[in-house]
Coordinates of C-alpha atoms in Angstrom, one line a residue:
M563 CA 0.0 0.0 0.0
N564 CA 2.8 2.4 1.0
K565 CA 4.6 1.5 -2.1
Q566 CA 1.6 2.3 -4.3
L567 CA 1.0 5.6 -2.5
L568 CA 4.6 6.6 -2.9
S569 CA 4.5 5.8 -6.6
A570 CA 1.3 7.9 -7.2
T571 CA 2.7 10.8 -5.2
G572 CA 5.9 10.6 -7.1
L573 CA 4.0 10.7 -10.4
I574 CA 1.9 13.7 -9.4
L575 CA 5.1 15.5 -8.3
A576 CA 6.8 14.8 -11.6
I577 CA 3.8 16.2 -13.5
I578 CA 3.8 19.3 -11.4
L579 CA 7.5 19.8 -11.9
F580 CA 7.2 19.3 -15.6
V581 CA 4.4 21.8 -15.9
S582 CA 6.2 24.3 -13.6
F583 CA 9.4 24.0 -15.6
N584 CA 7.6 24.7 -18.9
V585 CA 5.7 27.7 -17.3
V586 CA 8.9 29.2 -15.9
V587 CA 11.0 28.6 -19.1
N588 CA 8.2 29.9 -21.3
G589 CA 7.8 33.0 -19.2
N590 CA 11.4 33.9 -18.5
F591 CA 13.5 32.3 -21.3
K592 CA 11.2 32.9 -24.3
S593 CA 13.9 34.2 -26.4
A594 CA 16.6 31.9 -25.2
R595 CA 18.0 29.5 -27.8
V596 CA 21.1 27.4 -28.5
D597 CA 22.6 28.3 -31.8
L598 CA 24.2 25.2 -33.3
T599 CA 24.7 26.5 -36.9
E600 CA 28.2 26.4 -38.2
D601 CA 28.5 30.2 -38.4
N602 CA 26.2 31.1 -35.5
L603 CA 23.7 32.6 -37.9
Y604 CA 21.2 33.0 -35.1
T605 CA 23.5 35.0 -32.8
L606 CA 24.2 38.7 -33.2
S607 CA 27.8 39.0 -34.5
D608 CA 30.4 41.2 -32.9
G609 CA 30.2 43.5 -35.9
T610 CA 26.5 44.1 -35.4
I611 CA 26.9 44.7 -31.7
N612 CA 29.7 47.2 -32.4
I613 CA 27.6 49.1 -34.8
L614 CA 24.6 49.2 -32.4
Q615 CA 26.8 50.4 -29.5
S616 CA 28.5 53.1 -31.6
M617 CA 25.2 54.7 -32.6
D618 CA 25.1 58.4 -31.8
E619 CA 21.6 59.2 -32.7
P620 CA 18.4 57.2 -32.1
I621 CA 16.6 55.6 -35.0
S622 CA 13.1 54.2 -35.3
L623 CA 12.2 50.8 -36.8
R624 CA 8.6 50.0 -37.9
F625 CA 8.0 46.3 -38.5
Y626 CA 4.9 45.8 -40.6
Y627 CA 3.4 42.3 -40.4
T628 CA -0.2 41.4 -41.3
E629 CA -0.7 38.5 -38.9
K630 CA -4.2 37.5 -40.1
A631 CA -3.2 37.2 -43.7
A632 CA -0.3 34.9 -42.8
Q633 CA -2.3 32.4 -40.8
A634 CA -2.5 30.0 -43.7
L635 CA 1.3 30.1 -44.3
P636 CA 3.0 28.4 -41.3
S637 CA 6.5 28.7 -42.7
L638 CA 6.1 32.4 -43.3
K639 CA 4.5 32.8 -39.9
S640 CA 7.5 31.1 -38.3
Y641 CA 9.9 33.3 -40.2
A642 CA 8.0 36.4 -39.1
Q643 CA 8.4 35.3 -35.5
R644 CA 12.2 34.9 -36.2
V645 CA 12.4 38.4 -37.7
Q646 CA 10.5 39.9 -34.8
E647 CA 12.6 38.2 -32.2
L648 CA 15.8 39.3 -33.9
L649 CA 14.5 42.9 -34.0
L650 CA 13.9 42.7 -30.3
E651 CA 17.5 41.5 -29.8
Y652 CA 18.7 44.5 -31.8
Q653 CA 16.6 46.8 -29.6
R654 CA 18.1 45.3 -26.4
A655 CA 21.6 45.5 -27.7
S656 CA 21.3 49.2 -28.8
N657 CA 21.1 50.6 -25.2
G658 CA 17.9 52.4 -26.1
K659 CA 19.1 53.9 -29.4
I660 CA 16.6 51.8 -31.4
R661 CA 12.9 52.4 -31.0
L662 CA 11.0 49.4 -32.3
F663 CA 7.3 49.6 -33.3
I664 CA 5.5 46.4 -34.3
M665 CA 2.6 47.3 -36.6
N666 CA -0.3 45.0 -37.7
P667 CA -1.7 47.0 -40.7
E668 CA -5.4 46.6 -41.0
P669 CA -7.1 47.2 -44.3
F670 CA -7.8 50.9 -45.0
S671 CA -6.1 51.9 -41.7
S672 CA -3.5 54.7 -41.3
D673 CA -0.9 52.0 -40.7
E674 CA -1.6 50.5 -44.1
Q675 CA -1.4 53.9 -45.7
R676 CA 1.9 54.6 -44.0
A677 CA 3.3 51.2 -45.1
D678 CA 2.4 52.1 -48.7
Q679 CA 4.0 55.5 -48.3
Y680 CA 7.3 53.8 -47.2
G681 CA 7.1 51.7 -50.3
L682 CA 6.6 48.3 -48.6
Q683 CA 5.4 45.5 -50.7
S684 CA 1.8 44.2 -50.2
V685 CA 1.3 40.7 -51.4
P686 CA -2.1 39.1 -52.2
I687 CA -2.7 35.7 -50.5
D688 CA -5.0 33.1 -52.0
G689 CA -8.2 32.8 -49.9
E690 CA -7.5 36.0 -47.9
S691 CA -9.2 39.2 -48.6
D692 CA -6.4 41.3 -46.9
P693 CA -3.0 41.7 -48.5
L694 CA 0.1 40.6 -46.6
Y695 CA 2.6 43.2 -45.4
F696 CA 5.9 41.8 -44.1
G697 CA 8.5 44.5 -44.3
L698 CA 10.5 47.1 -42.3
A699 CA 10.9 50.8 -42.5
G700 CA 13.6 52.7 -40.6
T701 CA 13.9 56.4 -40.1
N702 CA 16.5 58.6 -38.4
E703 CA 16.5 62.1 -36.9
I704 CA 17.2 63.8 -40.2
D705 CA 14.3 62.2 -42.0
G706 CA 16.5 59.6 -43.7
V707 CA 14.4 56.5 -44.7
E708 CA 15.6 53.0 -45.4
T709 CA 13.3 50.0 -46.0
I710 CA 13.2 46.3 -46.5
P711 CA 10.0 46.1 -48.7
F712 CA 9.4 42.4 -48.0
F713 CA 11.3 39.8 -45.9
Q714 CA 12.1 37.0 -48.3
P715 CA 12.3 33.7 -46.5
E716 CA 14.9 32.6 -49.2
K717 CA 17.2 35.3 -47.8
E718 CA 17.0 34.2 -44.2
D719 CA 20.7 33.4 -44.1
I720 CA 21.5 37.1 -44.7
L721 CA 18.8 38.5 -42.5
E722 CA 21.3 39.9 -39.9
Y723 CA 23.3 41.5 -42.7
D724 CA 20.2 43.1 -44.2
L725 CA 19.1 44.5 -40.9
T726 CA 22.5 45.7 -39.8
K727 CA 23.1 47.3 -43.2
L728 CA 19.8 49.2 -42.9
I729 CA 20.7 50.4 -39.4
Y730 CA 24.3 51.3 -40.5
K731 CA 23.0 53.4 -43.4
L732 CA 20.6 55.3 -41.1
S733 CA 23.2 55.9 -38.4
N734 CA 26.2 56.7 -40.7
N735 CA 25.8 60.1 -42.4
N736 CA 29.4 60.3 -43.6
R737 CA 29.5 58.1 -46.6
K738 CA 32.8 57.7 -48.4
A739 CA 33.2 59.2 -51.9
V740 CA 34.1 56.6 -54.5
G741 CA 35.0 57.4 -58.1
V742 CA 34.5 54.8 -60.9
I743 CA 36.3 54.8 -64.3
S744 CA 35.4 52.1 -66.8
S745 CA 35.7 51.4 -70.5
L746 CA 32.6 49.2 -70.2
E747 CA 29.0 50.7 -69.7
V748 CA 28.8 49.5 -66.1
D749 CA 26.5 52.4 -65.3
G750 CA 24.2 51.8 -68.2
E751 CA 23.5 53.9 -71.2
Q752 CA 22.6 57.5 -70.2
Y753 CA 21.8 56.2 -66.7
D754 CA 20.1 58.7 -64.4
P755 CA 21.2 57.9 -60.8
L756 CA 18.4 60.0 -59.3
K757 CA 15.7 58.1 -61.1
G758 CA 17.6 54.9 -60.9
E759 CA 16.9 54.1 -64.5
V760 CA 18.3 54.5 -68.0
A761 CA 16.9 57.1 -70.4
S762 CA 15.6 54.5 -72.8
P763 CA 14.1 51.1 -71.9
D764 CA 16.1 49.7 -74.8
G765 CA 19.4 51.1 -73.5
V766 CA 22.1 49.2 -71.7
K767 CA 21.1 48.7 -68.1
P768 CA 23.6 49.4 -65.3
W769 CA 25.4 46.5 -63.7
A770 CA 24.1 45.4 -60.4
V771 CA 27.5 46.2 -58.8
M772 CA 26.7 49.9 -59.3
A773 CA 23.5 49.7 -57.4
E774 CA 25.3 47.9 -54.5
L775 CA 28.0 50.5 -54.4
R776 CA 25.5 53.4 -54.3
Q777 CA 23.8 51.8 -51.3
M778 CA 27.0 52.2 -49.3
F779 CA 28.9 55.1 -50.8
N780 CA 28.6 58.3 -52.7
V781 CA 29.5 57.1 -56.2
S782 CA 30.6 59.3 -59.1
M783 CA 31.3 58.1 -62.6
L784 CA 34.5 59.7 -64.0
P785 CA 35.3 59.9 -67.7
T786 CA 37.9 57.6 -69.2
D787 CA 39.8 60.6 -70.5
I788 CA 40.0 62.4 -67.2
R789 CA 43.1 64.4 -66.6
R790 CA 43.0 64.8 -62.8
I791 CA 41.3 62.6 -60.2
P792 CA 39.5 64.8 -57.6
S793 CA 41.3 64.7 -54.3
S794 CA 37.9 64.5 -52.6
M795 CA 37.6 60.9 -53.8
D796 CA 38.3 58.5 -50.9
A797 CA 38.8 55.6 -53.3
L798 CA 39.0 55.1 -57.0
V799 CA 37.7 51.9 -58.7
V800 CA 38.9 51.3 -62.3
I801 CA 37.1 48.6 -64.3
H802 CA 38.7 47.2 -67.5
P803 CA 41.1 50.1 -68.2
K804 CA 41.2 49.3 -71.9
E805 CA 43.3 51.6 -74.0
L806 CA 43.3 54.4 -71.4
S807 CA 45.2 57.5 -72.6
E808 CA 48.6 58.3 -71.2
S809 CA 47.2 61.4 -69.5
T810 CA 44.5 59.4 -67.7
L811 CA 47.1 56.9 -66.5
Y812 CA 49.2 59.8 -65.4
A813 CA 46.2 61.2 -63.5
I814 CA 45.8 57.9 -61.7
D815 CA 49.5 57.7 -61.0
Q816 CA 49.4 61.1 -59.3
Y817 CA 46.2 60.3 -57.4
V818 CA 47.8 57.2 -55.9
L819 CA 51.1 59.0 -55.1
A820 CA 49.1 61.6 -53.2
G821 CA 47.5 59.0 -51.0
G822 CA 44.5 58.0 -53.0
K823 CA 43.3 54.4 -52.7
L824 CA 43.0 52.4 -55.9
I825 CA 41.2 49.2 -56.8
T826 CA 41.6 48.1 -60.4
Y827 CA 40.1 45.2 -62.3
V828 CA 42.2 44.2 -65.3
D829 CA 41.9 41.1 -67.5
P830 CA 43.8 39.2 -70.1
Y831 CA 40.5 38.2 -71.8
A832 CA 37.3 39.9 -70.6
E833 CA 34.4 37.8 -71.7
V834 CA 32.0 40.6 -70.8
D835 CA 33.8 42.9 -73.3
K836 CA 31.8 41.8 -76.3
P837 CA 33.0 43.5 -79.5
K838 CA 30.5 44.7 -82.1
K839 CA 30.0 42.3 -85.1
D840 CA 30.7 43.5 -88.6
P841 CA 28.6 41.7 -91.2
D842 CA 31.2 42.4 -93.8
N843 CA 34.0 41.1 -91.7
P844 CA 32.9 38.2 -89.4
M845 CA 36.5 37.7 -88.2
S846 CA 36.8 41.2 -86.8
A847 CA 34.9 40.4 -83.6
M848 CA 37.1 37.4 -83.0
L849 CA 40.3 39.4 -83.6
A850 CA 39.1 42.4 -81.5
P851 CA 41.3 42.9 -78.3
R852 CA 39.4 42.1 -75.1
S853 CA 42.3 42.6 -72.6
S854 CA 43.1 45.5 -70.3
N855 CA 46.1 46.4 -68.4
M856 CA 47.9 49.3 -66.6
E857 CA 51.4 48.2 -67.5
E858 CA 53.3 51.4 -66.8
L859 CA 51.7 51.9 -63.4
F860 CA 52.0 48.2 -62.4
T861 CA 55.7 48.2 -63.3
A862 CA 56.3 51.2 -61.1
W863 CA 54.4 49.5 -58.3
G864 CA 56.5 46.3 -58.5
F865 CA 54.3 43.8 -60.4
K866 CA 52.8 43.0 -63.8
R867 CA 49.9 41.1 -65.2
S868 CA 50.8 38.3 -67.6
N869 CA 49.7 39.1 -71.1
T870 CA 50.0 35.7 -72.7
D871 CA 47.9 33.3 -70.7
V872 CA 44.9 32.7 -68.5
V873 CA 44.6 30.5 -65.5
A874 CA 42.7 27.2 -65.7
D875 CA 42.0 25.2 -62.6
R876 CA 40.3 21.9 -62.5
K877 CA 40.1 21.8 -58.7
T878 CA 37.9 24.8 -58.5
A879 CA 36.2 24.4 -61.9
T880 CA 32.5 25.3 -62.4
K881 CA 30.1 22.8 -63.9
V882 CA 28.7 24.1 -67.2
D883 CA 26.4 22.6 -69.8
F884 CA 27.5 23.6 -73.3
G885 CA 24.6 21.9 -75.0
A886 CA 25.6 19.7 -78.0
K887 CA 29.3 20.4 -77.4
T888 CA 29.1 18.4 -74.1
D889 CA 26.2 16.1 -75.1
Y890 CA 23.9 18.2 -73.0
Q891 CA 25.8 17.2 -69.8
P892 CA 27.5 19.6 -67.4
I893 CA 31.2 19.2 -67.3
D894 CA 34.0 20.9 -65.4
Y895 CA 34.8 24.1 -67.3
V896 CA 38.3 24.8 -66.1
L897 CA 38.2 28.5 -67.1
W898 CA 35.3 29.3 -64.9
Q899 CA 36.1 28.8 -61.2
K900 CA 34.5 28.9 -57.9
L901 CA 37.1 30.0 -55.4
V902 CA 36.6 28.9 -51.8
K903 CA 38.2 29.5 -48.5
D904 CA 41.4 27.7 -49.3
N905 CA 42.0 30.2 -52.1
F906 CA 41.7 33.2 -49.9
N907 CA 44.3 35.0 -47.8
K908 CA 42.9 34.3 -44.2
D909 CA 45.1 37.0 -42.7
E910 CA 43.5 39.9 -44.7
R911 CA 40.3 41.4 -43.3
I912 CA 39.1 41.8 -46.9
T913 CA 39.1 38.1 -47.6
S914 CA 39.2 36.3 -44.3
A915 CA 35.4 35.9 -44.0
L916 CA 34.6 35.3 -47.7
R917 CA 33.1 32.0 -48.7
Q918 CA 33.1 32.0 -52.5
L919 CA 34.3 34.1 -55.4
N920 CA 33.3 33.3 -59.0
V921 CA 35.9 34.2 -61.6
A922 CA 36.0 33.6 -65.4
T923 CA 39.1 33.2 -67.6
P924 CA 41.1 35.0 -64.9
G925 CA 44.7 36.2 -65.3
R926 CA 47.5 36.2 -62.9
F927 CA 50.1 38.6 -61.4
E928 CA 53.9 38.3 -61.3
I929 CA 56.0 40.1 -58.8
L930 CA 59.0 41.9 -60.3
D931 CA 62.4 41.4 -59.0
E932 CA 63.1 45.0 -58.1
H933 CA 60.0 46.1 -56.3
T934 CA 59.8 48.5 -53.4
T935 CA 56.3 47.6 -52.3
N936 CA 55.1 44.9 -50.0
I937 CA 52.9 42.8 -52.2
T938 CA 50.3 40.5 -50.6
P939 CA 48.1 38.0 -52.5
L940 CA 44.4 38.3 -51.7
F941 CA 43.2 35.3 -53.5
S942 CA 44.9 32.8 -55.7
S943 CA 44.3 29.6 -57.8
S944 CA 44.8 26.2 -56.3
N945 CA 48.2 24.6 -56.5
E946 CA 46.9 22.3 -59.3
A947 CA 46.2 25.2 -61.7
M948 CA 47.4 25.2 -65.3
L949 CA 48.2 28.1 -67.7
V950 CA 46.4 28.1 -71.0
D951 CA 47.5 30.2 -74.0
K952 CA 45.1 33.2 -74.3
R953 CA 44.9 32.5 -78.1
V954 CA 43.4 29.1 -77.4
V955 CA 40.5 30.8 -75.5
Q956 CA 40.1 33.5 -78.1
F957 CA 40.1 31.3 -81.3
R958 CA 39.6 27.7 -80.4
N959 CA 37.8 27.5 -77.1
D960 CA 36.7 23.8 -76.7
P961 CA 35.6 23.1 -73.2
V962 CA 35.9 19.3 -73.6
A963 CA 39.4 19.6 -75.1
L964 CA 40.5 21.8 -72.3
L965 CA 39.3 19.2 -69.8
T966 CA 40.7 16.2 -71.5
K967 CA 44.1 17.8 -72.1
Y968 CA 44.2 19.3 -68.6
Q969 CA 47.5 18.7 -66.8
A970 CA 47.6 19.6 -63.1
G971 CA 50.4 21.9 -62.1
T972 CA 52.1 22.5 -58.8
I973 CA 52.0 26.3 -58.6
S974 CA 49.3 28.6 -57.1
Y975 CA 48.9 31.7 -59.1
P976 CA 47.9 35.0 -57.5
M977 CA 44.8 36.5 -59.1
A978 CA 44.4 39.5 -56.8
I979 CA 47.1 41.3 -54.9
R980 CA 47.5 44.3 -52.7
A981 CA 50.6 46.5 -53.1
Q982 CA 51.6 48.9 -50.3
G983 CA 54.8 50.9 -49.9
E984 CA 57.0 53.7 -51.2
V985 CA 57.1 54.2 -54.9
K986 CA 58.2 56.7 -57.6
T987 CA 56.0 58.1 -60.3
A988 CA 55.7 56.1 -63.6
F989 CA 55.7 59.5 -65.5
P990 CA 58.7 61.5 -64.3
D991 CA 58.3 63.9 -67.2
G992 CA 54.6 64.1 -67.1
A993 CA 52.3 63.0 -69.9
K994 CA 51.2 64.1 -73.4
T995 CA 48.7 66.9 -73.6
V996 CA 46.0 67.3 -76.3
S997 CA 48.5 69.3 -78.3
G998 CA 51.1 66.5 -78.1
D999 CA 53.4 68.3 -75.7
I1000 CA 54.7 66.4 -72.7
K1001 CA 53.9 68.4 -69.5
K1002 CA 53.6 67.9 -65.8
M1003 CA 50.4 68.7 -64.1
P1004 CA 50.5 71.4 -61.3
G1005 CA 51.6 69.9 -58.0
H1006 CA 53.4 67.0 -59.8
L1007 CA 54.7 64.3 -57.4
D1008 CA 57.9 62.4 -58.2
N1009 CA 57.6 60.3 -55.0
A1010 CA 54.7 59.0 -53.0
K1011 CA 53.6 61.3 -50.2
Q1012 CA 52.9 58.2 -48.1
A1013 CA 52.9 54.5 -48.7
I1014 CA 50.6 53.7 -51.6
D1015 CA 47.7 51.3 -51.2
V1016 CA 46.6 49.6 -54.4
I1017 CA 44.6 46.4 -55.0
A1018 CA 44.7 44.8 -58.5
I1019 CA 42.4 42.0 -59.6
A1020 CA 43.2 40.0 -62.8
D1021 CA 39.5 39.4 -63.7
V1022 CA 36.9 41.9 -64.9
D1023 CA 34.2 39.3 -65.4
M1024 CA 33.7 38.7 -61.7
L1025 CA 31.8 42.0 -61.6
D1026 CA 29.4 40.9 -64.3
D1027 CA 26.0 40.2 -62.9
R1028 CA 25.9 36.6 -64.1
F1029 CA 28.8 35.6 -61.9
W1030 CA 27.5 36.9 -58.5
V1031 CA 23.8 37.8 -58.5
E1032 CA 20.5 36.5 -59.7
T1033 CA 17.4 38.7 -59.9
Q1034 CA 13.8 37.5 -59.6
D1035 CA 10.6 39.3 -60.3
F1036 CA 8.5 39.6 -57.1
Y1037 CA 5.1 41.3 -57.8
G1038 CA 6.6 43.8 -60.2
K1039 CA 9.8 44.4 -58.2
Q1040 CA 13.2 43.0 -59.0
L1041 CA 14.8 41.2 -56.1
A1042 CA 18.5 40.4 -56.1
F1043 CA 19.9 37.2 -54.6
N1044 CA 23.7 37.0 -54.3
T1045 CA 25.3 33.8 -55.5
S1046 CA 28.8 34.6 -54.5
N1047 CA 30.9 37.1 -52.5
N1048 CA 32.2 39.0 -55.5
I1049 CA 30.5 42.2 -54.5
D1050 CA 31.4 41.7 -50.9
F1051 CA 35.1 41.5 -51.9
L1052 CA 34.9 44.9 -53.6
I1053 CA 33.0 46.7 -50.8
N1054 CA 35.2 45.1 -48.1
A1055 CA 38.2 46.4 -50.1
I1056 CA 36.9 50.0 -50.2
E1057 CA 35.9 49.9 -46.5
D1058 CA 39.3 48.5 -45.4
M1059 CA 41.3 50.9 -47.6
T1060 CA 39.4 54.0 -46.5
G1061 CA 39.5 53.0 -42.8
S1062 CA 35.8 52.4 -42.5
E1063 CA 34.9 49.6 -40.1
G1064 CA 31.5 49.2 -41.9
L1065 CA 30.0 45.8 -42.3
I1066 CA 33.2 43.8 -43.1
S1067 CA 32.8 41.4 -40.2
I1068 CA 29.2 40.4 -41.0
R1069 CA 29.0 40.8 -44.8
S1070 CA 30.1 37.3 -45.5
R1071 CA 28.6 35.3 -42.7
A1072 CA 25.9 33.8 -44.8
G1073 CA 26.6 30.8 -47.0
F1074 CA 25.3 30.4 -50.5
S1075 CA 25.4 26.6 -50.5
R1076 CA 27.0 23.7 -48.6
P1077 CA 28.5 21.6 -51.3
F1078 CA 29.1 17.8 -50.8
H1079 CA 32.8 17.9 -51.0
K1080 CA 33.2 14.1 -51.0
V1081 CA 30.8 13.8 -53.9
I1082 CA 32.6 16.6 -55.8
A1083 CA 35.9 14.8 -55.2
L1084 CA 34.5 11.5 -56.5
Q1085 CA 33.1 13.2 -59.6
R1086 CA 36.4 14.8 -60.3
D1087 CA 38.3 11.6 -59.9
A1088 CA 35.8 9.6 -62.1
E1089 CA 35.9 12.2 -64.8
K1090 CA 39.7 12.2 -64.7
R1091 CA 39.6 8.4 -65.3
F1092 CA 36.8 8.1 -67.8
R1093 CA 36.3 11.4 -69.6
T1094 CA 39.1 10.8 -72.2
K1095 CA 37.8 7.3 -72.9
E1096 CA 34.3 8.7 -73.3
R1097 CA 35.5 11.2 -75.9
E1098 CA 37.4 8.6 -77.9
L1099 CA 34.3 6.4 -78.0
Q1100 CA 32.1 9.3 -79.0
N1101 CA 34.4 10.1 -81.9
K1102 CA 34.5 6.5 -82.9
L1103 CA 30.7 6.2 -82.8
K1104 CA 30.4 9.4 -84.8
E1105 CA 32.8 8.2 -87.5
T1106 CA 31.0 4.8 -87.8
Q1107 CA 27.6 6.5 -88.1
Q1108 CA 29.0 8.8 -90.8
R1109 CA 30.4 5.9 -92.8
I1110 CA 27.0 4.0 -92.7
A1111 CA 25.3 7.2 -93.8
R1112 CA 27.7 7.7 -96.7
M1113 CA 27.1 4.1 -97.9
Q1114 CA 23.4 4.7 -97.8
V1115 CA 23.8 7.8 -99.9
Q1116 CA 26.0 6.0 -102.4
R1117 CA 23.5 3.2 -102.8
S1118 CA 20.6 5.7 -103.4
G1119 CA 22.8 7.6 -105.9
S1120 CA 23.6 4.5 -107.9
G1121 CA 20.0 3.6 -108.3
E1122 CA 20.6 0.0 -107.2
Q1123 CA 17.9 -1.3 -104.9
I1124 CA 19.9 -4.4 -103.8
L1125 CA 23.2 -4.2 -102.1
S1126 CA 26.0 -6.5 -103.1
P1127 CA 26.8 -9.2 -100.4
E1128 CA 30.1 -7.3 -99.7
Q1129 CA 28.3 -4.1 -99.1
Q1130 CA 25.7 -5.8 -96.9
K1131 CA 28.4 -7.4 -94.9
E1132 CA 30.3 -4.1 -94.5
I1133 CA 27.2 -2.2 -93.3
A1134 CA 26.4 -5.0 -90.8
E1135 CA 29.9 -4.8 -89.4
F1136 CA 29.6 -1.1 -89.1
R1137 CA 26.3 -1.4 -87.3
L1138 CA 27.8 -4.0 -85.0
T1139 CA 30.7 -1.7 -84.2
A1140 CA 28.3 1.2 -83.6
N1141 CA 26.2 -1.0 -81.2
K1142 CA 29.3 -2.1 -79.3
T1143 CA 30.6 1.4 -79.1
Q1144 CA 27.3 2.7 -77.8
Q1145 CA 27.4 -0.1 -75.1
Q1146 CA 30.9 0.8 -74.1
L1147 CA 29.9 4.5 -74.0
R1148 CA 27.0 3.7 -71.7
D1149 CA 29.4 1.6 -69.5
V1150 CA 31.8 4.5 -69.3
Q1151 CA 29.1 7.0 -68.4
A1152 CA 27.8 4.6 -65.8
N1153 CA 31.3 4.4 -64.3
L1154 CA 31.3 8.2 -64.0
R1155 CA 28.5 7.8 -61.3
K1156 CA 29.5 4.4 -59.9
D1157 CA 31.4 5.6 -56.9
I1158 CA 28.8 8.3 -56.2
D1159 CA 26.0 5.7 -56.4
K1160 CA 28.0 3.5 -54.0
L1161 CA 28.4 6.4 -51.6
D1162 CA 24.6 7.2 -51.9
A1163 CA 23.8 3.6 -51.0
Q1164 CA 26.1 3.7 -48.0
L1165 CA 24.5 7.0 -46.8
K1166 CA 21.0 5.5 -47.2
F1167 CA 22.0 2.5 -45.2
F1168 CA 23.4 4.7 -42.4
N1169 CA 20.3 7.0 -42.4
I1170 CA 17.6 4.4 -42.8
G1171 CA 18.9 1.0 -41.8
L1172 CA 21.6 1.4 -39.2
V1173 CA 19.4 2.8 -36.4
P1174 CA 16.8 0.0 -36.6
I1175 CA 19.5 -2.6 -36.7
L1176 CA 21.2 -1.1 -33.6
V1177 CA 17.9 -1.0 -31.8
G1178 CA 17.2 -4.6 -32.7
L1179 CA 20.7 -5.7 -31.6
L1180 CA 20.2 -3.8 -28.3
A1181 CA 16.8 -5.5 -27.8
V1182 CA 18.3 -8.9 -28.4
F1183 CA 21.2 -8.2 -26.1
T1184 CA 18.9 -6.9 -23.4
G1185 CA 16.7 -10.0 -23.7
W1186 CA 19.7 -12.2 -23.6
M1187 CA 20.9 -10.5 -20.4
R1188 CA 17.5 -10.9 -18.7
I1189 CA 17.3 -14.6 -19.6
R1190 CA 20.8 -15.1 -18.4
K1191 CA 20.0 -13.2 -15.1
R1192 CA 16.8 -15.2 -14.6
N1193 CA 18.6 -18.5 -15.3
K1194 CA 21.3 -17.6 -12.9
A1195 CA 18.8 -16.7 -10.2
R1196 CA 17.0 -20.1 -10.7
S1197 CA 20.3 -22.0 -10.5
Q1198 CA 21.1 -20.3 -7.2
Q1199 CA 17.7 -21.3 -5.8

């Protein structure tokens, strides 16, 4: 009886404790969580906390969320809760500098009207009469407004960056001035930065990189024939300096010597530089130069960009489907590369937190023997890279041939470098004027006033939209999704060189994808073993099919309806050869996936079968132990 009473009392106490524990936890630790993600994506970073604690003026954040309209969307509802909780954390960490208002805009209310005035996106929901608002509007003391029109769940991994960037832009009124010089139409044709559009809808649209730069800096486009770089520019970005005049190079030289910060993108073969086609001369486009360099300046600064080759790298190659050229299968295109952490300089703030950079037909830099600068690689190829003659890319670019003839090297080639130190001018006598005279500009400098700071990148294509951003239409608005850190690298470089703390520490926290490294390694190894054989078989099959076709044509042309026995035998042999070749080809293609399928089967076994087997074995072992114990007890009796 006492035993039963004790058991019942214990059970009641356990229930009471369980309920009490949940009530206490729910009431006092509602926002507590354990962040087990690899990059602590659910914890405010040090960079965010620094920005919040360094705010001088208060800002107001208005979070608009139509709760009723989101009831039928549980995933969106969950994300909205996450956004709201994160905003509350921002408010707590700001020491009162952030005023947070949570708005639930009812239809035809003043809140809805204000959300529309801020430009927030209203989204119709199936089965709901009210539109859904799920955005943020921030304001500061000088009527500055920044918004997130709609929180896209697909961008959850960069949620902290988006929020911190909004707050940073509101709290930072001293934006750096950045000048841009480019031989490409990076700012679109007759682009009006105030309207954010080009004059004609048919005109060339600005690159996405320009919009990103304008969000963070005061950007000015400078002409390619400029003769003096304004000293008010905190940094100068030069993109594809193709055929710049001597006077422009001289202006850049003097700007750098005077302490100006320079970031320049040059290229041995810029794919994005598409020459105009001449119907009367089809070869002109192929022969047109697509490279850019700043040879005189680079030499003075202690390095040069190789003019004869581009860097191919199988280890970091991007999979590309070239259609019929690759039998509609993606293959490793060794000239397009996804650089990852191993390719970055981990000691540089600019690159230490980056995850992925996409480059296309990149070049490389060489350090000259007699250099006075300290040159630091920022990112490089793998140590298995191979150099490819630039003319091969220009005239006979065959992705399959590049892959089958690829020979891994042993050298890592620097693709981006930073040069710092004392230098002399590359133009001691000045430069040619319009009249042809060589003159020095007023205030000419023969030596650097202070250590120069220059970053050079041997790839222009990495700024092209297709290598770092994708845009999607969302109810009439274009939303951008970054696919690499290419733009982050540029903004990090500007902020680091101009002494701005900015958002460097949090800009690259988010990941774009988590690749299966083991699977990629297996694919690469299989392709290395079988791709050459596959190509040989494809050529053999093609030749056999062509010979059969020729014989069929010859028969039709002769008018004979009946083939001779020798011809019939020859066609039969060819067809047999074609069938055997096709079978061999299928075997080779199957071998390409053999190891991956084996790994897939092993993973399925571990994920599905292993746990039940272990539980079964544990049950058998437990049963055996009980029987043994019982038998032992009986034998002792």
